[in-house]
């Protein structure tokens, strides 16, 4: 899990300085695909329940599961989430990040920063004895405190030999409720935070999830391990 997590994280680092205005999300997909293959990994999203590409690329009002395409070209002021999942030696590493493209409007930069803060503070409370509801509660508190909403239809998940395992890791909830965390558990936390309403809609391609109100949405994701003393982020480069 450490090895696959590290490789997933390195994939995003490798991509980061190649992103530029005018590039298509199809090119993003190629960079991600080639990097994983060169490092002995399989892109987990490719053919996953029929998903056609090696990463998800979610622009602006796309919440998650955007499909890379030659038609989607990065422009100044966009935010782009790239979600990558490696399979290395049969184990999965899953991470995503929202990148700023060129000059992004300050209120959208703030959305991205607060979303990162939601993930970081959720990770910080993970330790044996904490509960899944604590994770949801802190994310909800930070998002709502900034006037944003939390997407409810998609969630974090256990991860290991399978891409998506139990338990579901909700990004909203009540402190002190839900599954108790124990050393050795590996799961993702991946809050999707909307600038407007939380409601989403599925496009006709059956994958792309967008905000119903067309306002932007941001996301960050790490795969983490519960340790005896707290947590270890597995998707660090
Ligand atoms: N990587 C996503 C997650 O964080 C799942 C993408 S599944 C796909 O769980 F099929 F849309 F690629
Ligand atoms: Co995930
Ligand atoms: Co992911």
PDB file of C-alpha atoms and ligand atoms in Angstrom:
ATOM      1  CA  UNK A   1       0.000   0.000   0.000  1.00  0.00           C
ATOM      2  CA  UNK A   2       2.915   2.356   0.699  1.00  0.00           C
ATOM      3  CA  UNK A   3       4.475   1.644  -2.680  1.00  0.00           C
ATOM      4  CA  UNK A   4       1.313   2.043  -4.722  1.00  0.00           C
ATOM      5  CA  UNK A   5       0.289   5.140  -2.743  1.00  0.00           C
ATOM      6  CA  UNK A   6       3.643   6.785  -3.344  1.00  0.00           C
ATOM      7  CA  UNK A   7       3.477   6.056  -7.060  1.00  0.00           C
ATOM      8  CA  UNK A   8      -0.036   7.525  -7.321  1.00  0.00           C
ATOM      9  CA  UNK A   9       1.193  10.687  -5.576  1.00  0.00           C
ATOM     10  CA  UNK A  10       4.258  10.876  -7.825  1.00  0.00           C
ATOM     11  CA  UNK A  11       1.950  10.686 -10.842  1.00  0.00           C
ATOM     12  CA  UNK A  12       0.321  13.971  -9.792  1.00  0.00           C
ATOM     13  CA  UNK A  13       3.721  15.589  -9.144  1.00  0.00           C
ATOM     14  CA  UNK A  14       4.921  14.462 -12.581  1.00  0.00           C
ATOM     15  CA  UNK A  15       1.804  15.951 -14.156  1.00  0.00           C
ATOM     16  CA  UNK A  16       1.745  19.243 -12.275  1.00  0.00           C
ATOM     17  CA  UNK A  17       4.378  21.263 -14.121  1.00  0.00           C
ATOM     18  CA  UNK A  18       3.212  19.952 -17.488  1.00  0.00           C
ATOM     19  CA  UNK A  19      -0.265  21.419 -17.087  1.00  0.00           C
ATOM     20  CA  UNK A  20      -0.763  24.539 -19.137  1.00  0.00           C
ATOM     21  CA  UNK A  21      -3.385  26.640 -20.877  1.00  0.00           C
ATOM     22  CA  UNK A  22      -4.293  25.122 -24.251  1.00  0.00           C
ATOM     23  CA  UNK A  23      -3.663  21.513 -23.213  1.00  0.00           C
ATOM     24  CA  UNK A  24      -6.550  19.058 -23.569  1.00  0.00           C
ATOM     25  CA  UNK A  25      -7.617  16.699 -20.829  1.00  0.00           C
ATOM     26  CA  UNK A  26      -6.877  13.889 -23.303  1.00  0.00           C
ATOM     27  CA  UNK A  27      -3.205  14.974 -23.104  1.00  0.00           C
ATOM     28  CA  UNK A  28      -3.469  14.916 -19.300  1.00  0.00           C
ATOM     29  CA  UNK A  29      -4.727  11.345 -19.584  1.00  0.00           C
ATOM     30  CA  UNK A  30      -1.795  10.350 -21.801  1.00  0.00           C
ATOM     31  CA  UNK A  31       0.754  11.786 -19.350  1.00  0.00           C
ATOM     32  CA  UNK A  32      -0.882   9.944 -16.441  1.00  0.00           C
ATOM     33  CA  UNK A  33      -1.244   6.684 -18.379  1.00  0.00           C
ATOM     34  CA  UNK A  34       2.346   6.637 -19.655  1.00  0.00           C
ATOM     35  CA  UNK A  35       3.823   7.471 -16.230  1.00  0.00           C
ATOM     36  CA  UNK A  36       1.963   4.635 -14.518  1.00  0.00           C
ATOM     37  CA  UNK A  37       2.871   2.090 -17.193  1.00  0.00           C
ATOM     38  CA  UNK A  38       6.551   3.171 -17.168  1.00  0.00           C
ATOM     39  CA  UNK A  39       6.594   2.544 -13.415  1.00  0.00           C
ATOM     40  CA  UNK A  40       5.062  -0.916 -13.596  1.00  0.00           C
ATOM     41  CA  UNK A  41       1.566   0.059 -12.502  1.00  0.00           C
ATOM     42  CA  UNK A  42      -1.869  -0.367 -14.052  1.00  0.00           C
ATOM     43  CA  UNK A  43      -4.231   2.628 -14.181  1.00  0.00           C
ATOM     44  CA  UNK A  44      -7.132   1.355 -12.071  1.00  0.00           C
ATOM     45  CA  UNK A  45      -9.813   3.503 -13.713  1.00  0.00           C
ATOM     46  CA  UNK A  46      -9.136   2.127 -17.221  1.00  0.00           C
ATOM     47  CA  UNK A  47     -12.097  -0.169 -18.003  1.00  0.00           C
ATOM     48  CA  UNK A  48     -13.273   0.072 -14.384  1.00  0.00           C
ATOM     49  CA  UNK A  49     -17.022  -0.606 -14.779  1.00  0.00           C
ATOM     50  CA  UNK A  50     -16.517   0.567 -18.354  1.00  0.00           C
ATOM     51  CA  UNK A  51     -14.742   3.860 -17.559  1.00  0.00           C
ATOM     52  CA  UNK A  52     -12.735   4.522 -20.748  1.00  0.00           C
ATOM     53  CA  UNK A  53      -9.645   6.423 -19.490  1.00  0.00           C
ATOM     54  CA  UNK A  54      -6.653   6.212 -17.143  1.00  0.00           C
ATOM     55  CA  UNK A  55      -7.674   9.071 -14.858  1.00  0.00           C
ATOM     56  CA  UNK A  56     -10.634  11.330 -14.164  1.00  0.00           C
ATOM     57  CA  UNK A  57     -10.391  14.986 -15.206  1.00  0.00           C
ATOM     58  CA  UNK A  58     -13.045  17.209 -13.648  1.00  0.00           C
ATOM     59  CA  UNK A  59     -13.147  20.851 -14.762  1.00  0.00           C
ATOM     60  CA  UNK A  60     -14.865  23.715 -12.911  1.00  0.00           C
ATOM     61  CA  UNK A  61     -18.529  22.684 -12.355  1.00  0.00           C
ATOM     62  CA  UNK A  62     -17.658  18.999 -12.826  1.00  0.00           C
ATOM     63  CA  UNK A  63     -17.729  17.443  -9.353  1.00  0.00           C
ATOM     64  CA  UNK A  64     -16.053  14.122 -10.215  1.00  0.00           C
ATOM     65  CA  UNK A  65     -15.591  11.346 -12.803  1.00  0.00           C
ATOM     66  CA  UNK A  66     -15.009  13.689 -15.756  1.00  0.00           C
ATOM     67  CA  UNK A  67     -13.786  11.758 -18.815  1.00  0.00           C
ATOM     68  CA  UNK A  68     -10.590  13.031 -20.474  1.00  0.00           C
ATOM     69  CA  UNK A  69     -11.320  14.353 -23.971  1.00  0.00           C
ATOM     70  CA  UNK A  70      -9.636  16.178 -26.832  1.00  0.00           C
ATOM     71  CA  UNK A  71     -12.604  18.570 -26.728  1.00  0.00           C
ATOM     72  CA  UNK A  72     -11.872  19.801 -23.205  1.00  0.00           C
ATOM     73  CA  UNK A  73      -9.048  22.317 -23.446  1.00  0.00           C
ATOM     74  CA  UNK A  74      -7.640  24.071 -20.375  1.00  0.00           C
ATOM     75  CA  UNK A  75      -8.224  27.802 -20.313  1.00  0.00           C
ATOM     76  CA  UNK A  76      -7.066  30.655 -18.122  1.00  0.00           C
ATOM     77  CA  UNK A  77      -8.974  30.697 -14.829  1.00  0.00           C
ATOM     78  CA  UNK A  78     -10.070  27.042 -14.865  1.00  0.00           C
ATOM     79  CA  UNK A  79      -9.799  24.662 -11.947  1.00  0.00           C
ATOM     80  CA  UNK A  80      -9.020  21.072 -12.890  1.00  0.00           C
ATOM     81  CA  UNK A  81      -9.225  18.068 -10.612  1.00  0.00           C
ATOM     82  CA  UNK A  82      -7.154  15.093 -11.699  1.00  0.00           C
ATOM     83  CA  UNK A  83      -7.942  11.851  -9.875  1.00  0.00           C
ATOM     84  CA  UNK A  84      -5.434   9.022 -10.324  1.00  0.00           C
ATOM     85  CA  UNK A  85      -5.484   5.446  -9.042  1.00  0.00           C
ATOM     86  CA  UNK A  86      -2.594   3.033  -9.427  1.00  0.00           C
ATOM     87  CA  UNK A  87      -2.579  -0.737  -9.145  1.00  0.00           C
ATOM     88  CA  UNK A  88       0.922  -1.828  -8.150  1.00  0.00           C
ATOM     89  CA  UNK A  89       1.630  -5.409  -7.050  1.00  0.00           C
ATOM     90  CA  UNK A  90      -2.155  -5.852  -6.796  1.00  0.00           C
ATOM     91  CA  UNK A  91      -2.680  -2.967  -4.364  1.00  0.00           C
ATOM     92  CA  UNK A  92      -4.504   0.295  -5.057  1.00  0.00           C
ATOM     93  CA  UNK A  93      -3.389   3.866  -4.352  1.00  0.00           C
ATOM     94  CA  UNK A  94      -5.969   6.604  -4.926  1.00  0.00           C
ATOM     95  CA  UNK A  95      -5.350  10.354  -4.804  1.00  0.00           C
ATOM     96  CA  UNK A  96      -6.606  13.520  -6.418  1.00  0.00           C
ATOM     97  CA  UNK A  97      -5.881  17.193  -6.438  1.00  0.00           C
ATOM     98  CA  UNK A  98      -7.515  20.328  -7.823  1.00  0.00           C
ATOM     99  CA  UNK A  99      -5.057  22.379  -9.878  1.00  0.00           C
ATOM    100  CA  UNK A 100      -5.335  26.102 -10.604  1.00  0.00           C
ATOM    101  CA  UNK A 101      -4.904  26.928 -14.302  1.00  0.00           C
ATOM    102  CA  UNK A 102      -3.498  30.408 -14.950  1.00  0.00           C
ATOM    103  CA  UNK A 103      -5.212  33.257 -13.136  1.00  0.00           C
ATOM    104  CA  UNK A 104      -8.094  31.908 -11.086  1.00  0.00           C
ATOM    105  CA  UNK A 105     -10.658  34.282  -9.552  1.00  0.00           C
ATOM    106  CA  UNK A 106      -9.970  34.832  -5.824  1.00  0.00           C
ATOM    107  CA  UNK A 107     -13.323  33.406  -4.704  1.00  0.00           C
ATOM    108  CA  UNK A 108     -12.604  30.206  -6.615  1.00  0.00           C
ATOM    109  CA  UNK A 109      -9.072  30.004  -5.182  1.00  0.00           C
ATOM    110  CA  UNK A 110     -10.697  30.207  -1.771  1.00  0.00           C
ATOM    111  CA  UNK A 111     -13.025  27.303  -2.588  1.00  0.00           C
ATOM    112  CA  UNK A 112     -10.007  25.201  -3.569  1.00  0.00           C
ATOM    113  CA  UNK A 113      -8.072  26.173  -0.423  1.00  0.00           C
ATOM    114  CA  UNK A 114     -10.969  25.451   1.911  1.00  0.00           C
ATOM    115  CA  UNK A 115     -11.513  22.058   0.233  1.00  0.00           C
ATOM    116  CA  UNK A 116      -7.850  21.199   0.872  1.00  0.00           C
ATOM    117  CA  UNK A 117      -8.310  22.326   4.465  1.00  0.00           C
ATOM    118  CA  UNK A 118     -11.340  20.004   4.798  1.00  0.00           C
ATOM    119  CA  UNK A 119      -9.194  17.031   3.759  1.00  0.00           C
ATOM    120  CA  UNK A 120      -6.195  18.013   5.913  1.00  0.00           C
ATOM    121  CA  UNK A 121      -8.225  18.576   9.071  1.00  0.00           C
ATOM    122  CA  UNK A 122     -10.157  15.356   8.537  1.00  0.00           C
ATOM    123  CA  UNK A 123      -6.871  13.434   8.242  1.00  0.00           C
ATOM    124  CA  UNK A 124      -5.612  15.111  11.426  1.00  0.00           C
ATOM    125  CA  UNK A 125      -8.365  13.638  13.571  1.00  0.00           C
ATOM    126  CA  UNK A 126      -7.831  10.074  12.342  1.00  0.00           C
ATOM    127  CA  UNK A 127      -6.485   7.777  15.074  1.00  0.00           C
ATOM    128  CA  UNK A 128      -7.515   4.527  16.750  1.00  0.00           C
ATOM    129  CA  UNK A 129     -10.766   5.073  18.640  1.00  0.00           C
ATOM    130  CA  UNK A 130     -11.958   7.953  16.456  1.00  0.00           C
ATOM    131  CA  UNK A 131     -15.083   7.246  14.396  1.00  0.00           C
ATOM    132  CA  UNK A 132     -15.988   7.708  10.754  1.00  0.00           C
ATOM    133  CA  UNK A 133     -18.678  10.203  11.796  1.00  0.00           C
ATOM    134  CA  UNK A 134     -15.938  12.447  13.227  1.00  0.00           C
ATOM    135  CA  UNK A 135     -14.451  12.722   9.741  1.00  0.00           C
ATOM    136  CA  UNK A 136     -17.747  13.706   8.155  1.00  0.00           C
ATOM    137  CA  UNK A 137     -18.532  16.160  10.931  1.00  0.00           C
ATOM    138  CA  UNK A 138     -15.297  18.128  10.647  1.00  0.00           C
ATOM    139  CA  UNK A 139     -15.545  18.359   6.862  1.00  0.00           C
ATOM    140  CA  UNK A 140     -19.126  19.559   7.061  1.00  0.00           C
ATOM    141  CA  UNK A 141     -18.281  22.079   9.763  1.00  0.00           C
ATOM    142  CA  UNK A 142     -15.444  23.673   7.770  1.00  0.00           C
ATOM    143  CA  UNK A 143     -17.367  23.704   4.466  1.00  0.00           C
ATOM    144  CA  UNK A 144     -20.542  25.140   5.954  1.00  0.00           C
ATOM    145  CA  UNK A 145     -18.540  27.625   8.008  1.00  0.00           C
ATOM    146  CA  UNK A 146     -17.277  29.066   4.742  1.00  0.00           C
ATOM    147  CA  UNK A 147     -20.710  29.125   3.094  1.00  0.00           C
ATOM    148  CA  UNK A 148     -20.091  26.064   0.919  1.00  0.00           C
ATOM    149  CA  UNK A 149     -21.928  22.754   0.594  1.00  0.00           C
ATOM    150  CA  UNK A 150     -20.815  19.112   0.764  1.00  0.00           C
ATOM    151  CA  UNK A 151     -21.669  16.608  -1.985  1.00  0.00           C
ATOM    152  CA  UNK A 152     -23.446  13.602  -0.461  1.00  0.00           C
ATOM    153  CA  UNK A 153     -23.867  11.206  -3.360  1.00  0.00           C
ATOM    154  CA  UNK A 154     -20.172  10.225  -3.597  1.00  0.00           C
ATOM    155  CA  UNK A 155     -17.862   9.340  -0.750  1.00  0.00           C
ATOM    156  CA  UNK A 156     -14.485   8.016   0.359  1.00  0.00           C
ATOM    157  CA  UNK A 157     -13.974   4.272   0.668  1.00  0.00           C
ATOM    158  CA  UNK A 158     -11.917   1.455   2.026  1.00  0.00           C
ATOM    159  CA  UNK A 159      -9.125   0.529  -0.376  1.00  0.00           C
ATOM    160  CA  UNK A 160      -6.578  -2.264  -0.727  1.00  0.00           C
ATOM    161  CA  UNK A 161      -6.620  -5.252  -3.058  1.00  0.00           C
ATOM    162  CA  UNK A 162      -9.894  -3.793  -4.337  1.00  0.00           C
ATOM    163  CA  UNK A 163     -10.359  -0.242  -5.596  1.00  0.00           C
ATOM    164  CA  UNK A 164     -13.534   0.412  -3.617  1.00  0.00           C
ATOM    165  CA  UNK A 165     -13.992  -1.563  -0.403  1.00  0.00           C
ATOM    166  CA  UNK A 166     -16.059  -1.136   2.731  1.00  0.00           C
ATOM    167  CA  UNK A 167     -16.545   1.050   4.641  1.00  0.00           C
ATOM    168  CA  UNK A 168     -18.042   4.084   2.922  1.00  0.00           C
ATOM    169  CA  UNK A 169     -16.402   7.232   4.245  1.00  0.00           C
ATOM    170  CA  UNK A 170     -19.070   9.940   4.194  1.00  0.00           C
ATOM    171  CA  UNK A 171     -18.012  13.584   4.062  1.00  0.00           C
ATOM    172  CA  UNK A 172     -20.858  14.661   6.347  1.00  0.00           C
ATOM    173  CA  UNK A 173     -22.130  13.236   9.596  1.00  0.00           C
ATOM    174  CA  UNK A 174     -22.176  13.356  13.356  1.00  0.00           C
ATOM    175  CA  UNK A 175     -19.277  13.253  15.736  1.00  0.00           C
ATOM    176  CA  UNK A 176     -19.080  10.070  17.815  1.00  0.00           C
ATOM    177  CA  UNK A 177     -21.072   7.961  15.346  1.00  0.00           C
ATOM    178  CA  UNK A 178     -20.157   5.300  12.817  1.00  0.00           C
ATOM    179  CA  UNK A 179     -17.420   2.705  12.510  1.00  0.00           C
ATOM    180  CA  UNK A 180     -14.605   2.933  15.066  1.00  0.00           C
ATOM    181  CA  UNK A 181     -11.157   3.281  13.500  1.00  0.00           C
ATOM    182  CA  UNK A 182      -8.534   0.614  14.181  1.00  0.00           C
ATOM    183  CA  UNK A 183      -4.828   0.348  13.340  1.00  0.00           C
ATOM    184  CA  UNK A 184      -4.236  -1.226   9.942  1.00  0.00           C
ATOM    185  CA  UNK A 185      -7.329   0.168   8.241  1.00  0.00           C
ATOM    186  CA  UNK A 186      -6.694   1.820   4.877  1.00  0.00           C
ATOM    187  CA  UNK A 187      -9.279   4.106   3.310  1.00  0.00           C
ATOM    188  CA  UNK A 188      -9.627   7.298   1.314  1.00  0.00           C
ATOM    189  CA  UNK A 189     -11.021  10.670   2.314  1.00  0.00           C
ATOM    190  CA  UNK A 190     -12.020  12.741  -0.718  1.00  0.00           C
ATOM    191  CA  UNK A 191     -14.371  15.628   0.039  1.00  0.00           C
ATOM    192  CA  UNK A 192     -16.181  17.296  -2.874  1.00  0.00           C
ATOM    193  CA  UNK A 193     -17.097  20.835  -1.870  1.00  0.00           C
ATOM    194  CA  UNK A 194     -19.434  23.049  -3.913  1.00  0.00           C
ATOM    195  CA  UNK A 195     -19.473  26.825  -4.009  1.00  0.00           C
ATOM    196  CA  UNK A 196     -23.270  26.767  -4.422  1.00  0.00           C
ATOM    197  CA  UNK A 197     -25.825  24.079  -3.644  1.00  0.00           C
ATOM    198  CA  UNK A 198     -24.778  20.495  -2.935  1.00  0.00           C
ATOM    199  CA  UNK A 199     -27.014  18.960  -5.591  1.00  0.00           C
ATOM    200  CA  UNK A 200     -25.516  17.161  -8.532  1.00  0.00           C
ATOM    201  CA  UNK A 201     -26.555  15.778 -11.881  1.00  0.00           C
ATOM    202  CA  UNK A 202     -25.208  12.923 -14.014  1.00  0.00           C
ATOM    203  CA  UNK A 203     -24.539  13.764 -17.680  1.00  0.00           C
ATOM    204  CA  UNK A 204     -25.648  11.569 -20.599  1.00  0.00           C
ATOM    205  CA  UNK A 205     -22.210   9.914 -20.805  1.00  0.00           C
ATOM    206  CA  UNK A 206     -23.250   8.180 -17.532  1.00  0.00           C
ATOM    207  CA  UNK A 207     -20.015   9.225 -15.783  1.00  0.00           C
ATOM    208  CA  UNK A 208     -19.576  13.000 -15.573  1.00  0.00           C
ATOM    209  CA  UNK A 209     -21.102  14.426 -12.397  1.00  0.00           C
ATOM    210  CA  UNK A 210     -21.793  18.179 -12.450  1.00  0.00           C
ATOM    211  CA  UNK A 211     -23.246  20.681 -10.015  1.00  0.00           C
ATOM    212  CA  UNK A 212     -26.912  21.297 -10.725  1.00  0.00           C
ATOM    213  CA  UNK A 213     -26.476  25.061 -10.324  1.00  0.00           C
ATOM    214  CA  UNK A 214     -23.402  25.192 -12.610  1.00  0.00           C
ATOM    215  CA  UNK A 215     -21.207  26.678  -9.880  1.00  0.00           C
ATOM    216  CA  UNK A 216     -17.678  25.351  -9.323  1.00  0.00           C
ATOM    217  CA  UNK A 217     -16.767  22.330  -7.212  1.00  0.00           C
ATOM    218  CA  UNK A 218     -13.374  21.307  -5.808  1.00  0.00           C
ATOM    219  CA  UNK A 219     -11.962  18.042  -4.438  1.00  0.00           C
ATOM    220  CA  UNK A 220      -8.823  16.626  -2.811  1.00  0.00           C
ATOM    221  CA  UNK A 221      -8.165  12.974  -1.972  1.00  0.00           C
ATOM    222  CA  UNK A 222      -5.621  10.936  -0.050  1.00  0.00           C
ATOM    223  CA  UNK A 223      -5.337   7.246   0.771  1.00  0.00           C
ATOM    224  CA  UNK A 224      -4.505   6.913   4.455  1.00  0.00           C
ATOM    225  CA  UNK A 225      -3.506   4.228   6.957  1.00  0.00           C
ATOM    226  CA  UNK A 226      -4.664   4.203  10.569  1.00  0.00           C
ATOM    227  CA  UNK A 227      -1.582   3.600  12.733  1.00  0.00           C
ATOM    228  CA  UNK A 228      -1.209   2.849  16.474  1.00  0.00           C
ATOM    229  CA  UNK A 229      -0.582   6.512  17.175  1.00  0.00           C
ATOM    230  CA  UNK A 230      -2.619   8.290  14.509  1.00  0.00           C
ATOM    231  CA  UNK A 231      -2.392   8.225  10.757  1.00  0.00           C
ATOM    232  CA  UNK A 232      -0.006   7.865   7.868  1.00  0.00           C
ATOM    233  CA  UNK A 233      -0.824   9.450   4.513  1.00  0.00           C
ATOM    234  CA  UNK A 234       0.060   6.789   1.944  1.00  0.00           C
ATOM    235  CA  UNK A 235      -0.354   9.036  -1.108  1.00  0.00           C
ATOM    236  CA  UNK A 236       2.590  11.347  -0.500  1.00  0.00           C
ATOM    237  CA  UNK A 237       5.365  11.558  -3.124  1.00  0.00           C
TER     238      UNK A 237
HETATM  239  N1  LIG B   1     -10.762   7.596  -8.246  1.00  0.00           N
HETATM  240  C1  LIG B   1     -12.176   7.704  -7.951  1.00  0.00           C
HETATM  241  C2  LIG B   1     -12.289   7.608  -6.463  1.00  0.00           C
HETATM  242  O1  LIG B   1     -11.678   8.402  -5.812  1.00  0.00           O
HETATM  243  C3  LIG B   1     -13.006   6.686  -8.654  1.00  0.00           C
HETATM  244  C4  LIG B   1     -13.005   6.827 -10.123  1.00  0.00           C
HETATM  245  S1  LIG B   1     -13.866   5.516 -10.773  1.00  0.00           S
HETATM  246  C5  LIG B   1     -13.993   5.904 -12.405  1.00  0.00           C
HETATM  247  O2  LIG B   1     -12.890   6.757  -5.864  1.00  0.00           O
HETATM  248  F1  LIG B   1     -14.481   4.845 -12.935  1.00  0.00           F
HETATM  249  F2  LIG B   1     -14.773   6.981 -12.538  1.00  0.00           F
HETATM  250  F3  LIG B   1     -12.810   6.183 -12.891  1.00  0.00           F
HETATM  251 CO1  LIG B   2     -11.277   7.296  -4.094  1.00  0.00          CO
HETATM  252 CO1  LIG B   3      -9.811   8.883  -6.591  1.00  0.00          CO
END
